[in-house]
Tab-separated table of C-alpha atoms in Angstrom:
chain	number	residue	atom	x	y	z
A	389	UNK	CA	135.161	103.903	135.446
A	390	UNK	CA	132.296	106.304	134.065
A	391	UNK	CA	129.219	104.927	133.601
A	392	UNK	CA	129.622	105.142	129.268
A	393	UNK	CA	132.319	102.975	129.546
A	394	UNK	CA	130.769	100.606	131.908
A	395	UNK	CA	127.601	100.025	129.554
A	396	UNK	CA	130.522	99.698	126.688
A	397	UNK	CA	132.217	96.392	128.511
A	398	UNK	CA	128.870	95.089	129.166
A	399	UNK	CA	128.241	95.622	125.234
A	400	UNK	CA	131.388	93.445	124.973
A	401	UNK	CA	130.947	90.670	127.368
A	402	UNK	CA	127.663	90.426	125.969
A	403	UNK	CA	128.672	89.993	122.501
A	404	UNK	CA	131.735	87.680	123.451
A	405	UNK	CA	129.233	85.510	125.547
A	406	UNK	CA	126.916	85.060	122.358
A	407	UNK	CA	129.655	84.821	120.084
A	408	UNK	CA	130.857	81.240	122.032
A	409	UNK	CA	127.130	80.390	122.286
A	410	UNK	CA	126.928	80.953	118.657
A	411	UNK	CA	129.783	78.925	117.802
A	412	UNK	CA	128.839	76.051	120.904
A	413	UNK	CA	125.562	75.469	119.141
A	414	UNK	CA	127.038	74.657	115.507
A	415	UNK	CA	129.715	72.815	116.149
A	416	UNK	CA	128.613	69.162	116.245
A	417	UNK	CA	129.036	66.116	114.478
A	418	UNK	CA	127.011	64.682	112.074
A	419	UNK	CA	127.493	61.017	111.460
A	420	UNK	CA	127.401	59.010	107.820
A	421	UNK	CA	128.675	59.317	104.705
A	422	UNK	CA	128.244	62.427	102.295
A	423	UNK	CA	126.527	62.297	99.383
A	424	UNK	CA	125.300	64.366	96.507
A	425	UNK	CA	121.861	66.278	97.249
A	426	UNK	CA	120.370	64.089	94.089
A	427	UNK	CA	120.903	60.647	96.265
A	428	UNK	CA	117.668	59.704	96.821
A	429	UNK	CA	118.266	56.547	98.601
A	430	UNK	CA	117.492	54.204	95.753
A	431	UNK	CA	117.859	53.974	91.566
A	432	UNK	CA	116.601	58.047	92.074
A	433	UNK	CA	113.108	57.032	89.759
A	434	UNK	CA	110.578	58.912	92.654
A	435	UNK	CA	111.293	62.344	91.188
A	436	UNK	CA	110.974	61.589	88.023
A	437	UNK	CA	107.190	61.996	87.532
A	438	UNK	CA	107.155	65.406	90.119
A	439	UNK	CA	104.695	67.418	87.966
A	440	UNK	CA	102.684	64.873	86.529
A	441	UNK	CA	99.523	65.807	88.563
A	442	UNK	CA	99.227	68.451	85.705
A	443	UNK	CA	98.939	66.392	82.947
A	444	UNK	CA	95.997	63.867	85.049
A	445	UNK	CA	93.171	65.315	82.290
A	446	UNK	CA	94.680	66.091	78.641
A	447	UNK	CA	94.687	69.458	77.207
A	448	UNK	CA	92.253	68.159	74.289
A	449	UNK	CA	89.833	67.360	77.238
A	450	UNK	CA	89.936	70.327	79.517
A	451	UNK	CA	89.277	72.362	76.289
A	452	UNK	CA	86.853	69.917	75.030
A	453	UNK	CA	84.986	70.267	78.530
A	454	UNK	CA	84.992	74.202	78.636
A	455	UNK	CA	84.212	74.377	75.010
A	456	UNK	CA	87.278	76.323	74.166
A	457	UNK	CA	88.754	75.873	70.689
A	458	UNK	CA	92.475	76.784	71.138
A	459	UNK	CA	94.708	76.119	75.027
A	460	UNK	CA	97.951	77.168	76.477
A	461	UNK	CA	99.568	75.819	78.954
A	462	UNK	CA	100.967	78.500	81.658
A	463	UNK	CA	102.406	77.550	85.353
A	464	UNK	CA	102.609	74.083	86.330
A	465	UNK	CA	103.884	73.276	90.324
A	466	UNK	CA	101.180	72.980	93.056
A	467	UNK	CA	98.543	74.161	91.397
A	468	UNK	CA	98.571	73.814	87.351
A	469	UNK	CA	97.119	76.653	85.013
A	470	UNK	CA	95.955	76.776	81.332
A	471	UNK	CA	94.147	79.818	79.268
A	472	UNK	CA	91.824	78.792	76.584
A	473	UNK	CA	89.942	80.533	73.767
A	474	UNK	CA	86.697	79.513	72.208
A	475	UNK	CA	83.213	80.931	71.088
A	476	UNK	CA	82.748	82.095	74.433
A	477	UNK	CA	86.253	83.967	74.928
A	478	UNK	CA	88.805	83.609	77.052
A	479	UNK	CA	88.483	80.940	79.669
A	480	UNK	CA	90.885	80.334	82.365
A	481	UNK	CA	91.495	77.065	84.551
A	482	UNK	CA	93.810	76.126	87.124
A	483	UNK	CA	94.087	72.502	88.721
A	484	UNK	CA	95.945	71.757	92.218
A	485	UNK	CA	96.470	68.427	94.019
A	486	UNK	CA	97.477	68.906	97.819
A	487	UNK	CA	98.748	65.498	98.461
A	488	UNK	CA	98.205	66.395	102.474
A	489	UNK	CA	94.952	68.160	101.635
A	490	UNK	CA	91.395	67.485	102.934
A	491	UNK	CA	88.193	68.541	101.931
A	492	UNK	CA	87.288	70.168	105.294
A	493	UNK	CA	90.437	72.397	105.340
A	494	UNK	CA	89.159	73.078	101.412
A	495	UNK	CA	86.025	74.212	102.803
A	496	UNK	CA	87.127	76.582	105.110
A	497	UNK	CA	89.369	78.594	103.281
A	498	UNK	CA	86.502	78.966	101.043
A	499	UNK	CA	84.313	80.195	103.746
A	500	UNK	CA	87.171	82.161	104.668
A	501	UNK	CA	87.242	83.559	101.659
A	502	UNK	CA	83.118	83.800	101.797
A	503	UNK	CA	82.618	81.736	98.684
A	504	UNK	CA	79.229	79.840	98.501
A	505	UNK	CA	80.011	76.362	99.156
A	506	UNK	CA	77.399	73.255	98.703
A	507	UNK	CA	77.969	69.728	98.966
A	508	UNK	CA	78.190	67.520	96.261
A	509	UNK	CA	80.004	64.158	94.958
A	510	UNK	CA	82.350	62.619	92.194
A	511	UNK	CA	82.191	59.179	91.364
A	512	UNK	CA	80.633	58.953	94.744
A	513	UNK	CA	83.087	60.587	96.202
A	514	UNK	CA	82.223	63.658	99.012
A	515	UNK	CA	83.131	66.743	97.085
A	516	UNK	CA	82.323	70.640	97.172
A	517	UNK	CA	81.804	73.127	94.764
A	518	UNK	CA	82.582	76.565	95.311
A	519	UNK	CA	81.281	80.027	93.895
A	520	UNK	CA	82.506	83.414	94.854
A	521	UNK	CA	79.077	85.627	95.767
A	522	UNK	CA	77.983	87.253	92.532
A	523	UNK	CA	80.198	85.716	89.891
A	524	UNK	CA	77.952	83.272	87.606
A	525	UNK	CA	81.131	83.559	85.206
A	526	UNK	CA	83.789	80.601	87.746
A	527	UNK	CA	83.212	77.883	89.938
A	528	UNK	CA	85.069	75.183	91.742
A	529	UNK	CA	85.114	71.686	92.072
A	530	UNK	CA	87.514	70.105	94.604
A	531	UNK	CA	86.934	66.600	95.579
A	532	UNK	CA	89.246	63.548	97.572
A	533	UNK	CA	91.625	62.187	95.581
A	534	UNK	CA	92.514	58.614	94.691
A	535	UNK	CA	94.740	57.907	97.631
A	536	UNK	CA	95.517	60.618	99.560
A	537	UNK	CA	94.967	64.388	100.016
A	538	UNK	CA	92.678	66.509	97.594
A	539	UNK	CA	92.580	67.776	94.357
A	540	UNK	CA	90.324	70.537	92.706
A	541	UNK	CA	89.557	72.231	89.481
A	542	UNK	CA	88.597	75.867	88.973
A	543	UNK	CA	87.029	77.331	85.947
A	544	UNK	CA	86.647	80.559	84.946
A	545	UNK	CA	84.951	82.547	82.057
A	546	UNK	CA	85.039	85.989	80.921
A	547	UNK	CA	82.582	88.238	82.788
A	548	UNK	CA	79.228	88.553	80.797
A	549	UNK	CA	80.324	86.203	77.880
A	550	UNK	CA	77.966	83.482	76.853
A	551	UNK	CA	79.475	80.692	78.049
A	552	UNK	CA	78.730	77.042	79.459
A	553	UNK	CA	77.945	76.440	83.480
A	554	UNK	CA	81.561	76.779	84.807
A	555	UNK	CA	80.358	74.178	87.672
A	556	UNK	CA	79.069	71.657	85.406
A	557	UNK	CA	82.770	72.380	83.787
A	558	UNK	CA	84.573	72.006	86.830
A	559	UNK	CA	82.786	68.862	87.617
A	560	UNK	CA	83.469	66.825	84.626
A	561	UNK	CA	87.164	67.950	84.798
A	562	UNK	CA	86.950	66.735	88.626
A	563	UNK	CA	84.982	63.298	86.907
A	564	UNK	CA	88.015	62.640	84.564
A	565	UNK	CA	90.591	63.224	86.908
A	566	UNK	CA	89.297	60.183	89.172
A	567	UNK	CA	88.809	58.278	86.270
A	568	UNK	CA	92.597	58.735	84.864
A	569	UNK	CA	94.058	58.131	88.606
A	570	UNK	CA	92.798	54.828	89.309
């Protein structure tokens, strides 16, 4: 046998010896009874508030707090986002709630990302506030949330508008969000 056609029945055992492997490893049993993916185990009610953590501060309040006159609400999941309009133009502000969150792993993504971060509190509460170097115009607040994991608030103004403090901003919003989870 040449040497070609050795290497090609190698190719084949090979490929025979992975295809039973393949097939060995999935086959197996799985015991219980099937049910439909939206069985949750009891009357199915723990889904039905998923995206709530948007709505923990109202849209009157967040523009209220940023002094913006008219919001929209944009992409709610993980992290919640809203664009406003007032005197001061457009102001953007996005909300997230990592139920597994904590503050330290907060804090170092934002030294990662080399934002300015200081120490600070919410209803007592150990918090940070975050500023990218240079940019007066957004700020964050994130802070521990009622039970478990973190939440945060991020508020941002248009470059060079007069506008209010975008950490006082992100502060209050952090302030009514405790207050509305208790």
């Amino acid at each position: 046998m040449t040497s070609g056609a050795q290497a090609m029945t190698r190719r084949r055992v090979i490929a025979a010896a992975s295809t039973l492997l393949l097939v060995a490893g999935c086959a197996q049993t799985v015991e219980g009874t099937a049910r439909p993916a939206s069985f949750a185990g009891s009357d199915g009610q723990e889904f039905t508030k998923l995206l709530t953590e948007c709505d923990a501060v109202s849209d009157d309040q967040i523009a209220e707090t940023t002094g913006a006159d008219a919001i929209e609400r944009g992409f709610f999941g993980a992290i919640c986002r809203w664009d406003l309009v007032g005197s001061a133009g457009t102001v953007k502000v996005t909300f997230n709630w990592f139920e597994s969150g904590t503050l330290a792993a907060e804090r170092a993504a934002d030294e990662k990302m080399m934002y300015t971060v200081t120490d600070t509190t919410v209803q007592g509460r150990k918090a940070i506030q975050a500023q990218r170097p240079d940019d007066p115009d957004s700020c964050g607040v994130s802070a521990g949330a009622d039970r478990d994991g973190i939440f945060g608030w991020w508020v941002q103004y248009r470059p060079g508008a007069n506008h209010p403090d975008p950490c006082q901003a992100a502060a209050k919003l952090a302030d009514l969000t405790l207050n509305l989870s208790r």
